[in-house]
Amino acid sequence: PYNTPRHAPSFSRESNNNNDDGSSAAFLGVTSHPPSQSIRVVSYNVLIPKRKDTFPFDWDSRAIHILANLRSLQPSIICLQESSTRALQSLLPGLGPQWQSVGVRRARKGNDEAVHILVDTSVFQIVASNTYLLTDTPYGPVPCPDERGCEGTTSFRGVQDRWPRIFTWARLIYRASRETIDVVNTHL
């Protein structure tokens, strides 16, 4: 639905928001200059729901606490790692009708994980987005073809990866000032 470029955009002035283990990252690249008012970006690994999970680690138990935590942080942008269709179906309605998600799962089969970017559309307008496979090829990241997910395997960091590495990118316009920002979310 959004104007999707064929190649990954160039990002400038990136800042890193890693989890404690350094495995997840959300990057906020300002394409002109920083927004004139502060915004809050949250990077959150929700741990993909698994059928074998039991209380208190099952998704239904965790989703309540994740949603309460996200609401208390009052973000404008949320970068989820290990997200899924089920996670989105639980979290988006609880955040409110102004929230939209961009990003697709890394595989077309099954309920594979994604790195979704959730956007408060009362604060930002989504103008473009896509999900890309990370590769070691000289051609750079490969765009995922459609909303069904990515396809194929990747070699990243010189190793054929059982779980392809992806990132989701979104270009947003800050409604208060019309300034543009790029947001990138990944889970390595």
Coordinates of N, CA and C in Angstrom, one line a residue:
P1 N 0.8 -1.2 0.0 CA 0.0 0.0 0.0 C 0.8 1.3 0.0
Y2 N 2.1 1.2 0.4 CA 2.9 2.3 0.5 C 3.9 2.4 -0.7
N3 N 4.4 3.5 -1.1 CA 5.3 3.7 -2.2 C 6.6 3.0 -1.8
T4 N 6.9 1.8 -2.4 CA 8.0 1.0 -1.9 C 9.1 1.1 -3.0
P5 N 10.3 1.6 -2.5 CA 11.5 1.7 -3.4 C 12.0 0.3 -3.8
R6 N 12.6 0.1 -4.9 CA 13.2 -1.2 -5.3 C 14.4 -1.5 -4.6
H7 N 15.2 -0.6 -4.1 CA 16.4 -0.8 -3.4 C 16.4 -0.1 -2.0
A8 N 17.2 -0.7 -1.1 CA 17.2 -0.1 0.2 C 17.7 1.4 0.1
P9 N 17.1 2.3 0.9 CA 17.5 3.7 0.9 C 18.8 3.9 1.6
S10 N 19.4 5.0 1.4 CA 20.6 5.4 2.1 C 20.2 6.0 3.4
F11 N 20.9 5.6 4.5 CA 20.5 6.1 5.8 C 21.6 7.0 6.3
S12 N 21.2 8.1 7.0 CA 22.2 9.0 7.5 C 22.0 9.2 9.0
R13 N 23.1 9.6 9.7 CA 23.0 10.0 11.1 C 22.3 8.9 12.0
E14 N 22.7 7.6 11.8 CA 22.0 6.6 12.5 C 22.4 6.6 14.0
S15 N 21.5 6.2 14.8 CA 21.8 6.0 16.2 C 21.3 4.6 16.6
N16 N 22.0 3.9 17.4 CA 21.7 2.5 17.7 C 21.0 2.3 19.1
N17 N 20.0 1.5 19.1 CA 19.3 1.2 20.4 C 19.3 -0.3 20.6
N18 N 20.4 -0.8 21.1 CA 20.6 -2.3 21.3 C 19.9 -2.8 22.6
N19 N 19.5 -4.1 22.5 CA 19.1 -4.8 23.7 C 20.4 -5.1 24.5
D20 N 20.3 -5.5 25.7 CA 21.5 -5.8 26.5 C 22.4 -6.8 25.9
D21 N 21.9 -7.8 25.2 CA 22.8 -8.7 24.5 C 23.4 -8.3 23.2
G22 N 22.9 -7.1 22.7 CA 23.4 -6.6 21.5 C 22.9 -7.2 20.2
S23 N 21.9 -8.1 20.4 CA 21.4 -8.9 19.3 C 20.3 -8.1 18.5
S24 N 19.6 -7.2 19.1 CA 18.5 -6.5 18.4 C 18.8 -5.1 18.3
A25 N 18.4 -4.5 17.2 CA 18.7 -3.1 17.0 C 17.6 -2.4 16.3
A26 N 17.4 -1.2 16.7 CA 16.5 -0.3 15.9 C 17.3 1.0 15.6
F27 N 17.2 1.4 14.4 CA 18.0 2.6 14.0 C 17.0 3.7 13.6
L28 N 17.3 4.8 14.0 CA 16.5 6.0 13.6 C 17.4 6.9 12.8
G29 N 17.2 7.1 11.5 CA 18.0 7.9 10.7 C 17.2 9.2 10.3
V30 N 17.7 10.3 10.7 CA 17.0 11.5 10.4 C 17.5 12.0 9.0
T31 N 16.6 12.2 8.1 CA 17.0 12.5 6.7 C 17.2 14.0 6.5
S32 N 16.7 14.9 7.3 CA 16.9 16.3 7.2 C 17.6 16.8 8.4
H33 N 16.9 17.0 9.5 CA 17.4 17.4 10.8 C 16.4 16.8 11.8
P34 N 16.9 16.7 13.1 CA 16.0 16.0 14.1 C 14.7 16.8 14.2
P35 N 13.6 16.0 14.5 CA 12.3 16.7 14.7 C 12.4 17.7 15.8
S36 N 11.6 18.8 15.6 CA 11.7 19.9 16.5 C 11.1 19.6 17.9
Q37 N 10.3 18.5 18.0 CA 9.8 18.1 19.3 C 10.4 16.7 19.5
S38 N 10.5 16.3 20.8 CA 11.0 14.9 21.0 C 10.0 13.9 20.7
I39 N 10.5 12.7 20.3 CA 9.7 11.5 20.1 C 10.3 10.4 20.8
R40 N 9.5 9.4 21.1 CA 10.0 8.2 21.8 C 9.9 7.0 20.9
V41 N 11.1 6.3 20.8 CA 11.2 5.1 20.0 C 11.5 4.0 20.9
V42 N 10.7 2.9 20.9 CA 11.0 1.7 21.7 C 11.4 0.5 20.9
S43 N 12.4 -0.1 21.3 CA 12.9 -1.4 20.6 C 12.5 -2.5 21.6
Y44 N 11.8 -3.5 21.1 CA 11.2 -4.5 22.1 C 11.3 -5.9 21.4
N45 N 12.0 -6.8 22.0 CA 12.0 -8.2 21.6 C 10.9 -8.9 22.3
V46 N 9.8 -9.3 21.6 CA 8.6 -9.9 22.2 C 8.7 -11.4 22.3
L47 N 9.8 -12.1 21.8 CA 9.9 -13.5 21.8 C 8.8 -14.2 21.2
I48 N 9.0 -14.7 20.0 CA 8.0 -15.3 19.2 C 7.2 -16.4 19.9
P49 N 5.9 -16.3 19.8 CA 5.0 -17.3 20.5 C 5.3 -18.7 20.0
K50 N 5.4 -19.7 20.9 CA 5.6 -21.1 20.6 C 4.5 -21.9 21.2
R51 N 4.1 -22.9 20.6 CA 3.0 -23.8 21.1 C 3.4 -24.5 22.4
K52 N 4.7 -24.8 22.6 CA 5.1 -25.5 23.8 C 5.3 -24.6 25.0
D53 N 5.2 -23.3 24.8 CA 5.3 -22.4 25.9 C 4.2 -22.6 26.9
T54 N 4.6 -22.7 28.2 CA 3.6 -22.8 29.3 C 3.6 -21.6 30.2
F55 N 2.6 -21.4 31.0 CA 2.6 -20.3 32.0 C 3.9 -20.2 32.8
P56 N 4.5 -19.1 33.0 CA 4.1 -17.8 32.6 C 4.7 -17.3 31.3
F57 N 5.2 -18.2 30.5 CA 5.9 -17.9 29.3 C 5.0 -18.0 28.0
D58 N 3.8 -18.5 28.2 CA 2.9 -18.6 27.0 C 2.6 -17.2 26.6
W59 N 2.2 -17.1 25.3 CA 1.9 -15.8 24.7 C 0.8 -15.0 25.4
D60 N -0.3 -15.6 25.7 CA -1.4 -14.9 26.4 C -1.0 -14.3 27.7
S61 N -0.1 -14.9 28.5 CA 0.3 -14.4 29.7 C 1.3 -13.2 29.5
R62 N 2.2 -13.4 28.5 CA 3.2 -12.3 28.2 C 2.6 -11.1 27.6
A63 N 1.6 -11.3 26.7 CA 1.1 -10.2 25.9 C 0.5 -9.2 26.8
I64 N -0.2 -9.6 27.8 CA -0.8 -8.6 28.8 C 0.3 -7.7 29.4
H65 N 1.4 -8.2 29.8 CA 2.5 -7.5 30.4 C 3.2 -6.6 29.3
I66 N 3.4 -7.2 28.1 CA 4.1 -6.4 27.1 C 3.3 -5.2 26.7
L67 N 2.0 -5.4 26.6 CA 1.1 -4.3 26.2 C 1.1 -3.2 27.3
A68 N 1.0 -3.6 28.5 CA 1.0 -2.7 29.7 C 2.3 -1.9 29.7
N69 N 3.4 -2.6 29.4 CA 4.7 -1.9 29.4 C 4.8 -0.9 28.2
L70 N 4.3 -1.3 27.0 CA 4.4 -0.4 25.9 C 3.5 0.8 26.1
R71 N 2.3 0.6 26.7 CA 1.4 1.8 27.0 C 2.1 2.7 27.9
S72 N 2.8 2.2 29.0 CA 3.4 3.0 30.0 C 4.5 3.9 29.4
L73 N 5.2 3.3 28.4 CA 6.3 4.0 27.8 C 5.9 5.2 26.9
Q74 N 4.6 5.2 26.4 CA 4.1 6.2 25.5 C 4.9 6.5 24.3
P75 N 5.3 5.4 23.5 CA 6.1 5.7 22.4 C 5.3 6.2 21.2
S76 N 6.0 6.8 20.2 CA 5.4 7.1 18.9 C 5.8 6.1 17.9
I77 N 6.9 5.3 18.1 CA 7.3 4.3 17.2 C 7.7 3.1 18.0
I78 N 7.3 1.9 17.6 CA 7.7 0.7 18.4 C 8.4 -0.3 17.3
C79 N 9.6 -0.7 17.6 CA 10.3 -1.7 16.8 C 10.3 -3.0 17.5
L80 N 9.5 -4.0 16.9 CA 9.4 -5.3 17.5 C 10.4 -6.3 16.9
Q81 N 11.0 -7.1 17.7 CA 11.8 -8.2 17.1 C 11.1 -9.5 17.6
E82 N 11.3 -10.5 16.8 CA 10.6 -11.8 17.0 C 9.1 -11.6 17.1
S83 N 8.6 -10.8 16.2 CA 7.2 -10.5 16.2 C 6.5 -11.6 15.3
S84 N 5.2 -11.6 15.3 CA 4.4 -12.6 14.5 C 3.1 -12.0 14.2
T85 N 2.3 -12.7 13.4 CA 0.9 -12.3 13.1 C 0.2 -12.3 14.4
R86 N 0.3 -13.3 15.2 CA -0.4 -13.4 16.5 C 0.0 -12.3 17.4
A87 N 1.3 -11.9 17.5 CA 1.7 -10.8 18.3 C 1.0 -9.5 17.9
L88 N 1.0 -9.3 16.6 CA 0.3 -8.1 16.1 C -1.1 -8.0 16.4
Q89 N -1.8 -9.2 16.2 CA -3.2 -9.3 16.5 C -3.5 -9.0 18.0
S90 N -2.6 -9.3 18.9 CA -2.8 -9.0 20.3 C -2.4 -7.6 20.7
L91 N -1.4 -7.0 20.1 CA -0.8 -5.8 20.5 C -1.5 -4.5 19.8
L92 N -1.7 -4.6 18.5 CA -2.2 -3.4 17.8 C -3.6 -2.9 18.4
P93 N -4.5 -3.8 18.6 CA -5.8 -3.3 19.1 C -5.7 -2.7 20.5
G94 N -4.8 -3.2 21.3 CA -4.6 -2.7 22.6 C -3.9 -1.3 22.6
L95 N -3.1 -1.0 21.6 CA -2.5 0.3 21.5 C -3.4 1.4 21.0
G96 N -4.4 1.0 20.2 CA -5.4 2.0 19.8 C -5.5 2.0 18.3
P97 N -6.6 2.6 17.8 CA -6.8 2.5 16.3 C -5.9 3.4 15.5
Q98 N -5.1 4.2 16.1 CA -4.2 5.1 15.3 C -2.9 4.3 15.0
W99 N -2.7 3.1 15.5 CA -1.4 2.4 15.3 C -1.5 1.6 14.1
Q100 N -0.5 1.6 13.2 CA -0.3 0.8 12.1 C 1.0 0.0 12.1
S101 N 1.1 -1.1 11.4 CA 2.3 -1.9 11.4 C 2.8 -2.0 10.0
V102 N 4.2 -2.0 9.8 CA 4.8 -2.3 8.6 C 5.8 -3.4 8.8
G103 N 6.0 -4.2 7.7 CA 7.0 -5.3 7.8 C 6.3 -6.6 7.5
V104 N 7.1 -7.5 7.0 CA 6.6 -8.9 6.7 C 7.5 -9.9 7.3
R105 N 7.0 -11.1 7.4 CA 7.8 -12.2 8.0 C 8.9 -12.6 7.1
R106 N 9.9 -13.3 7.6 CA 11.1 -13.6 6.9 C 10.9 -14.8 6.0
A107 N 9.9 -15.6 6.2 CA 9.6 -16.8 5.4 C 8.1 -16.8 5.0
R108 N 7.8 -17.4 3.8 CA 6.5 -17.4 3.4 C 5.7 -18.6 4.0
K109 N 6.3 -19.6 4.6 CA 5.7 -20.7 5.1 C 5.6 -20.6 6.6
G110 N 4.5 -21.1 7.2 CA 4.4 -21.2 8.7 C 4.2 -19.8 9.3
N111 N 4.3 -19.8 10.6 CA 4.1 -18.5 11.4 C 5.5 -18.0 11.8
D112 N 6.3 -17.7 10.8 CA 7.7 -17.2 11.1 C 7.7 -15.8 11.6
E113 N 8.8 -15.5 12.2 CA 8.9 -14.2 12.8 C 9.2 -13.0 11.8
A114 N 9.0 -11.8 12.3 CA 9.2 -10.6 11.6 C 9.8 -9.6 12.5
V115 N 10.3 -8.5 11.9 CA 10.8 -7.3 12.6 C 9.9 -6.2 12.2
H116 N 8.7 -6.1 12.9 CA 7.7 -5.1 12.5 C 8.1 -3.7 13.1
I117 N 7.6 -2.7 12.5 CA 7.7 -1.3 13.0 C 6.3 -0.9 13.2
L118 N 5.9 -0.5 14.4 CA 4.6 0.0 14.7 C 4.6 1.5 14.8
V119 N 3.7 2.2 14.2 CA 3.8 3.6 14.1 C 2.4 4.2 14.6
D120 N 2.6 5.2 15.4 CA 1.4 6.0 15.9 C 1.1 7.0 14.7
T121 N 0.1 6.7 14.0 CA -0.2 7.5 12.8 C -0.8 8.9 13.1
S122 N -1.1 9.1 14.4 CA -1.5 10.5 14.8 C -0.3 11.4 14.9
V123 N 0.9 10.8 15.0 CA 2.1 11.5 15.2 C 2.9 11.5 13.8
F124 N 2.9 10.3 13.1 CA 3.7 10.2 11.9 C 2.8 9.7 10.8
Q125 N 3.1 10.1 9.6 CA 2.5 9.5 8.4 C 3.5 8.6 7.8
I126 N 3.1 7.4 7.4 CA 3.9 6.4 6.8 C 3.9 6.7 5.3
V127 N 5.1 6.9 4.7 CA 5.1 7.3 3.2 C 5.7 6.1 2.4
A128 N 6.6 5.3 3.0 CA 7.2 4.2 2.3 C 7.7 3.2 3.3
S129 N 7.7 1.9 2.9 CA 8.3 0.9 3.8 C 8.6 -0.4 3.0
N130 N 9.4 -1.2 3.5 CA 9.7 -2.5 2.9 C 10.5 -3.3 3.9
T131 N 10.5 -4.7 3.7 CA 11.4 -5.6 4.4 C 12.4 -6.1 3.4
Y132 N 13.6 -6.3 3.9 CA 14.7 -6.7 3.1 C 15.5 -7.9 3.7
L133 N 16.0 -8.8 2.8 CA 16.9 -9.9 3.3 C 18.3 -9.3 3.3
L134 N 19.0 -9.5 4.4 CA 20.4 -9.1 4.4 C 21.3 -10.2 3.8
T135 N 22.2 -9.8 2.9 CA 23.1 -10.7 2.2 C 24.5 -10.2 2.2
D136 N 25.4 -11.1 1.9 CA 26.8 -10.7 1.7 C 27.1 -10.4 0.2
T137 N 26.1 -10.4 -0.6 CA 26.3 -10.1 -2.0 C 26.7 -8.7 -2.3
P138 N 27.4 -8.4 -3.3 CA 27.8 -7.0 -3.6 C 26.6 -6.1 -4.0
Y139 N 25.4 -6.8 -4.2 CA 24.2 -6.0 -4.6 C 23.5 -5.5 -3.4
G140 N 23.9 -5.8 -2.2 CA 23.2 -5.3 -1.0 C 21.9 -6.0 -0.7
P141 N 21.1 -5.4 0.2 CA 19.9 -6.1 0.6 C 18.9 -6.4 -0.5
V142 N 18.2 -7.5 -0.4 CA 17.2 -7.9 -1.4 C 15.8 -7.6 -0.8
P143 N 15.0 -6.8 -1.5 CA 13.7 -6.6 -1.0 C 12.8 -7.8 -1.0
C144 N 11.9 -7.9 0.0 CA 11.0 -9.0 0.0 C 9.9 -8.7 -1.0
P145 N 9.4 -9.6 -1.8 CA 8.5 -9.3 -2.9 C 7.1 -8.8 -2.6
D146 N 6.5 -9.3 -1.5 CA 5.2 -8.9 -1.2 C 4.8 -9.2 0.3
E147 N 3.6 -9.0 0.7 CA 3.1 -9.1 2.0 C 3.1 -10.5 2.6
R148 N 3.3 -11.5 1.7 CA 3.4 -12.9 2.1 C 4.7 -13.3 2.8
G149 N 5.7 -12.4 2.7 CA 7.0 -12.7 3.3 C 8.1 -12.8 2.3
C150 N 9.3 -13.0 2.9 CA 10.5 -13.1 2.0 C 10.6 -14.5 1.5
E151 N 11.4 -14.8 0.6 CA 11.7 -16.1 0.1 C 13.1 -16.3 -0.1
G152 N 13.6 -17.6 0.0 CA 15.0 -17.9 -0.2 C 15.8 -17.9 1.1
T153 N 17.1 -18.2 0.9 CA 18.0 -18.2 2.0 C 19.0 -17.2 1.8
T154 N 19.8 -16.9 2.8 CA 20.8 -15.8 2.6 C 22.1 -16.3 3.2
S155 N 23.2 -15.8 2.7 CA 24.5 -15.9 3.3 C 24.8 -14.6 3.9
F156 N 24.9 -14.6 5.2 CA 25.2 -13.3 5.9 C 26.3 -13.5 6.9
R157 N 27.3 -12.7 6.9 CA 28.5 -12.8 7.7 C 29.3 -14.0 7.3
G158 N 29.2 -14.4 6.0 CA 30.0 -15.5 5.5 C 29.4 -16.9 5.8
V159 N 28.3 -17.0 6.4 CA 27.7 -18.3 6.8 C 26.3 -18.4 6.2
Q160 N 26.1 -19.6 5.6 CA 24.7 -19.9 5.1 C 23.8 -20.0 6.3
D161 N 22.8 -19.1 6.4 CA 22.0 -18.9 7.6 C 20.7 -19.8 7.5
R162 N 20.5 -20.6 8.5 CA 19.2 -21.4 8.6 C 18.0 -20.4 8.7
W163 N 18.2 -19.3 9.5 CA 17.2 -18.3 9.7 C 17.6 -17.1 9.0
P164 N 17.1 -16.8 7.8 CA 17.5 -15.6 7.1 C 17.4 -14.3 7.9
R165 N 18.3 -13.4 7.8 CA 18.3 -12.2 8.6 C 17.6 -11.1 7.7
I166 N 16.8 -10.4 8.3 CA 16.0 -9.4 7.6 C 16.1 -8.0 8.4
F167 N 15.7 -7.0 7.7 CA 15.4 -5.7 8.4 C 14.2 -5.1 7.7
T168 N 13.5 -4.3 8.5 CA 12.3 -3.6 8.0 C 12.7 -2.1 8.0
W169 N 12.3 -1.4 7.0 CA 12.6 0.0 6.9 C 11.3 0.8 6.7
A170 N 11.1 1.9 7.3 CA 10.0 2.8 7.0 C 10.4 4.2 6.9
R171 N 9.9 4.9 6.0 CA 10.1 6.4 5.9 C 8.8 7.1 6.4
L172 N 9.0 7.9 7.4 CA 7.9 8.6 8.1 C 8.0 10.1 8.0
I173 N 6.8 10.7 8.0 CA 6.8 12.2 8.1 C 6.2 12.6 9.4
Y174 N 6.9 13.4 10.1 CA 6.4 13.9 11.4 C 5.4 14.9 11.2
R175 N 4.1 14.6 11.6 CA 3.0 15.5 11.2 C 3.1 16.9 11.8
A176 N 3.7 17.1 12.9 CA 3.8 18.4 13.5 C 4.7 19.4 12.7
S177 N 5.8 18.8 12.1 CA 6.7 19.7 11.4 C 6.9 19.4 9.9
R178 N 6.4 18.3 9.5 CA 6.6 17.8 8.1 C 8.0 17.3 7.8
E179 N 8.8 17.1 8.9 CA 10.1 16.6 8.8 C 10.0 15.0 8.5
T180 N 11.0 14.5 7.7 CA 11.1 13.1 7.4 C 12.1 12.4 8.2
I181 N 11.8 11.2 8.6 CA 12.8 10.3 9.2 C 12.7 8.9 8.6
D182 N 13.8 8.2 8.7 CA 13.8 6.8 8.3 C 14.0 6.0 9.6
V183 N 13.3 4.9 9.7 CA 13.4 4.0 10.8 C 13.7 2.6 10.3
V184 N 14.7 1.9 10.9 CA 15.2 0.6 10.5 C 15.1 -0.3 11.7
N185 N 14.6 -1.5 11.5 CA 14.5 -2.4 12.6 C 15.0 -3.8 12.2
T186 N 15.9 -4.4 13.0 CA 16.4 -5.7 12.7 C 16.7 -6.5 13.9
H187 N 16.9 -7.8 13.7 CA 17.2 -8.7 14.8 C 18.3 -9.7 14.3
L188 N 19.5 -9.5 14.7 CA 20.6 -10.3 14.2 C 21.0 -11.4 15.1

